[in-house]
Coordinates of N, CA and C in Angstrom, one line a residue:
R8 N -22.5 -49.7 -41.9 CA -23.5 -49.8 -43.0 C -24.8 -49.7 -42.4
A9 N -25.7 -48.8 -42.9 CA -27.0 -48.6 -42.4 C -28.0 -49.7 -43.0
D10 N -28.9 -50.2 -42.1 CA -29.9 -51.2 -42.6 C -31.2 -50.5 -42.9
W11 N -31.4 -49.3 -42.5 CA -32.6 -48.5 -42.8 C -32.3 -47.0 -42.7
V12 N -32.8 -46.1 -43.5 CA -32.6 -44.7 -43.5 C -33.9 -44.0 -43.5
L13 N -34.1 -43.1 -42.5 CA -35.3 -42.3 -42.5 C -35.0 -40.9 -42.8
L14 N -35.6 -40.4 -44.0 CA -35.3 -39.0 -44.4 C -36.7 -38.3 -44.5
P15 N -36.7 -37.0 -44.3 CA -37.9 -36.2 -44.4 C -38.5 -36.2 -45.8
E16 N -37.7 -36.5 -46.8 CA -38.3 -36.5 -48.2 C -39.2 -37.7 -48.5
E17 N -39.2 -38.6 -47.6 CA -40.1 -39.8 -47.8 C -41.0 -40.0 -46.6
K18 N -42.2 -40.5 -46.8 CA -43.0 -40.8 -45.7 C -42.5 -42.0 -44.9
A19 N -42.3 -41.8 -43.6 CA -41.7 -42.8 -42.8 C -42.7 -44.1 -42.7
D20 N -42.3 -45.2 -43.2 CA -43.1 -46.4 -43.1 C -42.5 -47.3 -42.0
I21 N -43.0 -47.1 -40.8 CA -42.5 -47.7 -39.5 C -42.8 -49.2 -39.6
D22 N -43.9 -49.6 -40.1 CA -44.2 -51.1 -40.2 C -43.2 -51.8 -41.1
S23 N -43.0 -51.2 -42.3 CA -42.0 -51.8 -43.2 C -40.6 -51.9 -42.6
M24 N -40.3 -50.7 -41.9 CA -39.0 -50.7 -41.3 C -38.8 -51.8 -40.2
C25 N -39.8 -52.0 -39.4 CA -39.7 -52.9 -38.3 C -39.7 -54.4 -38.9
K26 N -40.5 -54.6 -40.0 CA -40.4 -56.0 -40.6 C -39.0 -56.2 -41.1
H27 N -38.4 -55.3 -41.8 CA -37.1 -55.4 -42.3 C -36.0 -55.6 -41.2
L28 N -36.2 -54.8 -40.2 CA -35.2 -54.8 -39.1 C -35.3 -56.2 -38.4
K29 N -36.5 -56.7 -38.3 CA -36.6 -58.1 -37.7 C -35.9 -59.1 -38.4
R30 N -35.9 -59.1 -39.8 CA -35.2 -60.0 -40.6 C -33.6 -59.8 -40.4
V31 N -33.2 -58.5 -40.3 CA -31.8 -58.2 -40.2 C -31.4 -58.7 -38.8
Y32 N -32.1 -58.4 -37.7 CA -31.8 -58.9 -36.4 C -31.6 -60.4 -36.4
E33 N -32.5 -61.1 -37.0 CA -32.5 -62.6 -37.1 C -31.2 -63.1 -37.8
R34 N -30.8 -62.4 -38.7 CA -29.6 -62.8 -39.5 C -28.3 -62.3 -38.9
K35 N -28.2 -61.0 -38.4 CA -27.0 -60.4 -38.0 C -26.9 -60.1 -36.5
K36 N -28.0 -60.2 -35.8 CA -28.1 -59.9 -34.3 C -27.8 -58.4 -34.1
I37 N -27.8 -57.6 -35.1 CA -27.6 -56.2 -34.9 C -28.1 -55.4 -36.1
A38 N -28.6 -54.2 -36.0 CA -29.1 -53.4 -37.1 C -28.7 -52.0 -36.8
T39 N -28.5 -51.2 -37.9 CA -28.3 -49.8 -37.8 C -29.4 -49.0 -38.5
V40 N -29.9 -48.0 -37.9 CA -30.9 -47.1 -38.5 C -30.4 -45.7 -38.4
V41 N -30.4 -45.0 -39.6 CA -30.0 -43.6 -39.6 C -31.3 -42.8 -39.7
V42 N -31.4 -41.8 -38.7 CA -32.7 -41.1 -38.6 C -32.4 -39.6 -38.7
S43 N -33.0 -38.9 -39.7 CA -33.0 -37.5 -39.8 C -33.9 -36.9 -38.8
E44 N -33.5 -35.9 -38.1 CA -34.3 -35.2 -37.1 C -35.6 -34.6 -37.8
G45 N -35.6 -34.4 -39.1 CA -36.6 -33.7 -39.8 C -37.8 -34.6 -40.2
I46 N -37.7 -35.9 -39.9 CA -38.8 -36.8 -40.4 C -40.1 -36.6 -39.7
E47 N -41.1 -37.0 -40.4 CA -42.5 -37.1 -39.8 C -42.9 -38.5 -39.8
V48 N -43.5 -38.9 -38.8 CA -44.0 -40.3 -38.7 C -45.6 -40.2 -38.5
P49 N -46.3 -40.5 -39.6 CA -47.8 -40.4 -39.5 C -48.3 -41.3 -38.4
G50 N -49.2 -40.8 -37.6 CA -49.9 -41.7 -36.6 C -49.1 -41.9 -35.4
E51 N -47.9 -41.4 -35.3 CA -47.0 -41.6 -34.1 C -46.6 -40.3 -33.5
K52 N -46.7 -40.2 -32.2 CA -46.2 -39.1 -31.5 C -44.9 -39.4 -30.9
I53 N -43.9 -39.1 -31.6 CA -42.5 -39.6 -31.2 C -41.6 -38.5 -30.7
S54 N -41.8 -37.3 -31.3 CA -40.8 -36.2 -31.0 C -41.4 -35.1 -30.0
K55 N -40.4 -34.3 -29.5 CA -40.8 -33.1 -28.8 C -40.6 -32.0 -29.7
E56 N -41.7 -31.2 -29.8 CA -41.6 -30.0 -30.7 C -41.3 -28.7 -30.0
K57 N -40.1 -28.2 -30.3 CA -39.7 -26.9 -29.7 C -39.5 -26.0 -30.8
L58 N -39.8 -24.7 -30.6 CA -39.6 -23.7 -31.7 C -38.6 -22.6 -31.2
D59 N -37.9 -22.0 -32.2 CA -37.1 -20.9 -31.9 C -37.9 -19.6 -31.9
Q60 N -37.2 -18.5 -31.7 CA -37.9 -17.2 -31.5 C -38.6 -16.8 -32.8
F61 N -38.3 -17.4 -33.9 CA -38.9 -17.1 -35.2 C -40.1 -18.1 -35.5
G62 N -40.3 -19.0 -34.7 CA -41.3 -20.0 -34.9 C -40.9 -21.2 -35.7
H63 N -39.6 -21.3 -36.0 CA -39.1 -22.5 -36.7 C -38.8 -23.7 -35.8
M64 N -39.1 -24.8 -36.2 CA -38.8 -26.0 -35.4 C -37.3 -26.2 -35.2
L65 N -36.9 -26.5 -33.9 CA -35.5 -26.8 -33.5 C -35.4 -28.3 -33.8
L66 N -34.8 -28.6 -34.9 CA -34.6 -30.0 -35.2 C -33.7 -30.8 -34.2
K67 N -32.7 -30.1 -33.7 CA -31.8 -30.8 -32.8 C -32.4 -31.1 -31.5
E68 N -33.6 -30.5 -31.2 CA -34.3 -30.7 -29.9 C -35.4 -31.8 -30.1
R69 N -35.7 -32.3 -31.3 CA -36.8 -33.2 -31.5 C -36.7 -34.5 -30.9
G70 N -35.5 -35.1 -30.8 CA -35.3 -36.4 -30.2 C -35.9 -37.5 -31.1
M71 N -35.8 -37.4 -32.4 CA -36.4 -38.4 -33.3 C -35.6 -39.7 -33.2
G72 N -34.3 -39.6 -33.0 CA -33.6 -40.9 -32.8 C -34.0 -41.7 -31.6
E73 N -34.2 -41.0 -30.5 CA -34.6 -41.6 -29.3 C -36.1 -42.2 -29.5
G74 N -36.9 -41.4 -30.2 CA -38.3 -41.9 -30.4 C -38.3 -43.1 -31.3
I75 N -37.6 -43.1 -32.4 CA -37.5 -44.3 -33.3 C -37.0 -45.5 -32.5
A76 N -35.9 -45.3 -31.7 CA -35.3 -46.4 -30.9 C -36.4 -47.0 -30.0
R77 N -37.2 -46.1 -29.4 CA -38.3 -46.6 -28.5 C -39.3 -47.4 -29.3
V78 N -39.7 -47.0 -30.4 CA -40.6 -47.7 -31.3 C -40.1 -49.1 -31.6
I79 N -38.8 -49.1 -32.0 CA -38.1 -50.5 -32.4 C -38.1 -51.3 -31.2
R80 N -37.7 -50.8 -30.1 CA -37.6 -51.6 -28.8 C -39.0 -52.1 -28.4
D81 N -40.0 -51.3 -28.5 CA -41.4 -51.8 -28.2 C -41.9 -52.8 -29.1
R82 N -41.7 -52.6 -30.4 CA -42.3 -53.5 -31.4 C -41.5 -54.8 -31.6
L83 N -40.1 -54.7 -31.5 CA -39.3 -55.9 -31.7 C -38.8 -56.5 -30.4
G84 N -38.9 -55.9 -29.4 CA -38.4 -56.4 -28.1 C -36.9 -56.6 -28.1
V85 N -36.2 -55.7 -28.8 CA -34.7 -55.7 -28.8 C -34.2 -54.5 -28.0
D86 N -32.9 -54.6 -27.6 CA -32.2 -53.5 -26.9 C -31.8 -52.5 -28.0
T87 N -32.0 -51.2 -27.7 CA -31.6 -50.2 -28.7 C -30.7 -49.2 -28.0
R88 N -29.9 -48.6 -28.8 CA -29.0 -47.5 -28.4 C -29.0 -46.4 -29.4
V89 N -28.9 -45.2 -29.0 CA -28.9 -44.0 -29.8 C -27.5 -43.4 -29.7
S90 N -27.0 -43.0 -30.9 CA -25.8 -42.2 -31.0 C -26.1 -41.0 -31.8
V91 N -25.9 -39.8 -31.3 CA -26.2 -38.6 -32.0 C -24.8 -38.1 -32.4
I92 N -24.5 -38.1 -33.7 CA -23.2 -37.8 -34.2 C -23.0 -36.3 -34.3
G93 N -21.8 -35.9 -34.1 CA -21.4 -34.5 -34.1 C -20.6 -34.2 -35.4
H94 N -20.1 -33.0 -35.5 CA -19.4 -32.6 -36.7 C -18.2 -33.4 -37.0
M95 N -17.4 -33.9 -36.0 CA -16.3 -34.7 -36.4 C -16.6 -36.1 -37.0
Q96 N -17.7 -36.6 -36.5 CA -18.2 -38.0 -37.1 C -18.7 -37.7 -38.4
R97 N -19.4 -36.6 -38.7 CA -20.0 -36.3 -40.0 C -19.0 -36.1 -41.0
G98 N -17.9 -35.3 -40.7 CA -17.0 -34.8 -41.7 C -15.5 -35.3 -41.5
G99 N -15.2 -35.8 -40.3 CA -13.9 -36.2 -40.0 C -12.9 -35.0 -39.7
A100 N -11.7 -35.2 -39.5 CA -10.7 -34.2 -39.2 C -10.5 -33.4 -40.5
P101 N -10.3 -32.1 -40.4 CA -10.1 -31.2 -41.6 C -8.9 -31.6 -42.3
T102 N -9.0 -31.6 -43.6 CA -7.8 -31.9 -44.5 C -7.1 -30.5 -44.8
L103 N -6.0 -30.6 -45.5 CA -5.4 -29.4 -46.0 C -6.3 -28.6 -46.9
F104 N -7.0 -29.3 -47.7 CA -8.0 -28.6 -48.6 C -9.0 -27.9 -47.8
D105 N -9.5 -28.5 -46.7 CA -10.5 -27.9 -45.9 C -10.0 -26.6 -45.2
R106 N -8.7 -26.7 -44.8 CA -8.1 -25.5 -44.1 C -7.9 -24.4 -45.1
M107 N -7.4 -24.7 -46.3 CA -7.2 -23.7 -47.3 C -8.5 -23.1 -47.7
L108 N -9.6 -23.9 -47.8 CA -10.9 -23.4 -48.2 C -11.3 -22.4 -47.2
G109 N -11.1 -22.6 -45.9 CA -11.5 -21.7 -44.8 C -10.7 -20.4 -44.9
V110 N -9.5 -20.5 -45.3 CA -8.7 -19.2 -45.4 C -9.2 -18.5 -46.7
R111 N -9.4 -19.1 -47.8 CA -9.9 -18.5 -49.0 C -11.3 -17.9 -48.7
A112 N -12.2 -18.5 -48.0 CA -13.5 -18.0 -47.7 C -13.3 -16.7 -46.8
G113 N -12.4 -16.8 -45.8 CA -12.2 -15.6 -45.0 C -11.7 -14.4 -45.8
V114 N -10.8 -14.6 -46.7 CA -10.2 -13.6 -47.6 C -11.4 -13.0 -48.4
K115 N -12.2 -13.8 -49.0 CA -13.3 -13.4 -49.9 C -14.3 -12.6 -49.0
A116 N -14.6 -13.0 -47.8 CA -15.5 -12.3 -46.9 C -15.0 -10.9 -46.7
V117 N -13.7 -10.7 -46.4 CA -13.1 -9.4 -46.1 C -13.3 -8.5 -47.4
E118 N -13.0 -9.1 -48.6 CA -13.2 -8.4 -49.8 C -14.6 -7.9 -50.0
L119 N -15.6 -8.7 -49.7 CA -17.0 -8.3 -49.9 C -17.3 -7.2 -48.9
I120 N -16.7 -7.2 -47.7 CA -16.9 -6.1 -46.8 C -16.3 -4.8 -47.3
K121 N -15.1 -4.9 -47.8 CA -14.4 -3.7 -48.3 C -15.2 -3.1 -49.4
E122 N -15.8 -4.0 -50.2 CA -16.6 -3.5 -51.4 C -18.0 -3.1 -51.0
G123 N -18.4 -3.2 -49.7 CA -19.7 -2.8 -49.2 C -20.8 -3.7 -49.6
K124 N -20.4 -5.0 -49.9 CA -21.4 -6.0 -50.4 C -21.9 -6.8 -49.2
F125 N -22.9 -6.2 -48.5 CA -23.3 -6.9 -47.3 C -24.6 -7.8 -47.7
G126 N -25.0 -8.6 -46.7 CA -26.1 -9.5 -47.0 C -25.8 -10.6 -47.9
Q127 N -24.5 -10.9 -48.0 CA -24.0 -12.1 -48.8 C -23.2 -13.1 -47.9
M128 N -23.1 -14.3 -48.4 CA -22.3 -15.3 -47.8 C -21.2 -15.7 -48.9
V129 N -20.2 -16.2 -48.5 CA -19.2 -16.7 -49.4 C -19.5 -18.1 -49.8
S130 N -19.3 -18.4 -51.1 CA -19.6 -19.7 -51.7 C -18.5 -20.1 -52.6
L131 N -18.3 -21.4 -52.6 CA -17.3 -21.9 -53.6 C -18.1 -22.5 -54.8
R132 N -17.9 -22.0 -56.0 CA -18.5 -22.5 -57.2 C -17.4 -22.9 -58.1
G133 N -17.3 -24.2 -58.3 CA -16.2 -24.7 -59.1 C -14.9 -24.5 -58.3
T134 N -14.0 -23.6 -58.8 CA -12.8 -23.3 -58.1 C -12.8 -21.9 -57.6
E135 N -13.9 -21.1 -57.8 CA -14.0 -19.7 -57.6 C -14.7 -19.4 -56.3
M136 N -14.2 -18.6 -55.4 CA -14.9 -18.1 -54.3 C -15.7 -16.8 -54.7
M137 N -17.0 -16.8 -54.3 CA -17.8 -15.7 -54.8 C -18.9 -15.4 -53.7
G138 N -19.4 -14.2 -53.7 CA -20.5 -13.8 -52.8 C -21.8 -14.2 -53.4
V139 N -22.6 -14.7 -52.5 CA -24.0 -15.1 -52.9 C -25.0 -14.5 -52.0
S140 N -26.1 -14.0 -52.5 CA -27.1 -13.3 -51.6 C -27.6 -14.3 -50.6
L141 N -28.0 -13.8 -49.5 CA -28.5 -14.7 -48.4 C -29.8 -15.3 -48.9
E142 N -30.6 -14.6 -49.7 CA -31.8 -15.2 -50.2 C -31.5 -16.4 -51.1
E143 N -30.5 -16.3 -52.0 CA -30.2 -17.4 -52.8 C -29.6 -18.6 -52.0
A144 N -28.9 -18.2 -50.9 CA -28.2 -19.3 -50.2 C -29.3 -20.0 -49.3
V145 N -30.2 -19.3 -48.6 CA -31.1 -20.0 -47.7 C -32.5 -19.7 -47.9
G146 N -32.9 -19.1 -49.0 CA -34.3 -18.7 -49.2 C -35.1 -19.9 -49.7
K147 N -34.5 -21.0 -50.0 CA -35.3 -22.1 -50.5 C -34.9 -23.4 -49.8
L148 N -35.9 -24.2 -49.4 CA -35.6 -25.4 -48.7 C -34.8 -26.4 -49.7
K149 N -33.7 -26.9 -49.1 CA -32.9 -27.8 -49.9 C -33.2 -29.2 -49.5
T150 N -33.5 -30.1 -50.4 CA -33.9 -31.5 -50.1 C -32.9 -32.5 -50.7
V151 N -33.0 -33.7 -50.3 CA -32.3 -34.8 -50.9 C -33.0 -35.2 -52.2
S152 N -32.2 -35.3 -53.3 CA -32.8 -35.5 -54.6 C -33.4 -36.9 -54.7
P153 N -34.4 -37.1 -55.5 CA -34.9 -38.4 -55.7 C -33.9 -39.4 -56.2
E154 N -32.9 -39.0 -57.0 CA -31.8 -39.9 -57.4 C -31.0 -40.4 -56.2
W155 N -30.7 -39.5 -55.2 CA -29.9 -40.0 -54.1 C -30.8 -40.9 -53.2
I156 N -32.1 -40.7 -53.1 CA -33.0 -41.5 -52.4 C -33.0 -42.9 -53.0
D157 N -33.1 -42.9 -54.3 CA -33.1 -44.2 -55.0 C -31.8 -45.0 -54.8
F158 N -30.7 -44.2 -54.9 CA -29.4 -44.8 -54.6 C -29.3 -45.4 -53.2
A159 N -29.8 -44.6 -52.2 CA -29.8 -45.1 -50.8 C -30.7 -46.4 -50.7
H160 N -31.8 -46.5 -51.4 CA -32.6 -47.7 -51.4 C -31.8 -48.9 -51.8
T161 N -31.0 -48.7 -52.8 CA -30.2 -49.9 -53.3 C -29.2 -50.3 -52.3
L162 N -28.7 -49.4 -51.5 CA -27.6 -49.7 -50.6 C -28.2 -50.2 -49.2
F163 N -29.2 -49.5 -48.8 CA -29.6 -49.7 -47.4 C -30.9 -50.6 -47.1
K164 N -31.6 -50.9 -48.1 CA -32.8 -51.7 -47.8 C -32.8 -53.1 -48.5

């Protein structure tokens, strides 16, 4: 269970986080903070900024988890550890549904190629596999909705 979550959709309030974590440490002697690599921390130089060949920030290279751990350690005087989770921790072992979905996506991709429909990716909408233009798939930044953020606040803070 996370004790604090830092998402790019919200301004990171490091002072409030540290106050909260201090109370958590006093009570439980341990705290967990979930850090999105995409966060910005006003007034703090925490991350390393590296860009790809297109000028986009490489989020996996930012080191925000390590930077936030350093801030917590410096401000609270507690030992910190960072775990960068991978695909298995995020999603777990594939289920039968996951495997079948992969096969269905592959079949649909081949159909799109045979039909000459390039510049598309395969998407599952409801129960149907369909081609979606790359512009529709990645042309707009997708963010965590305010409803999910409010939900997280009730659970994590």
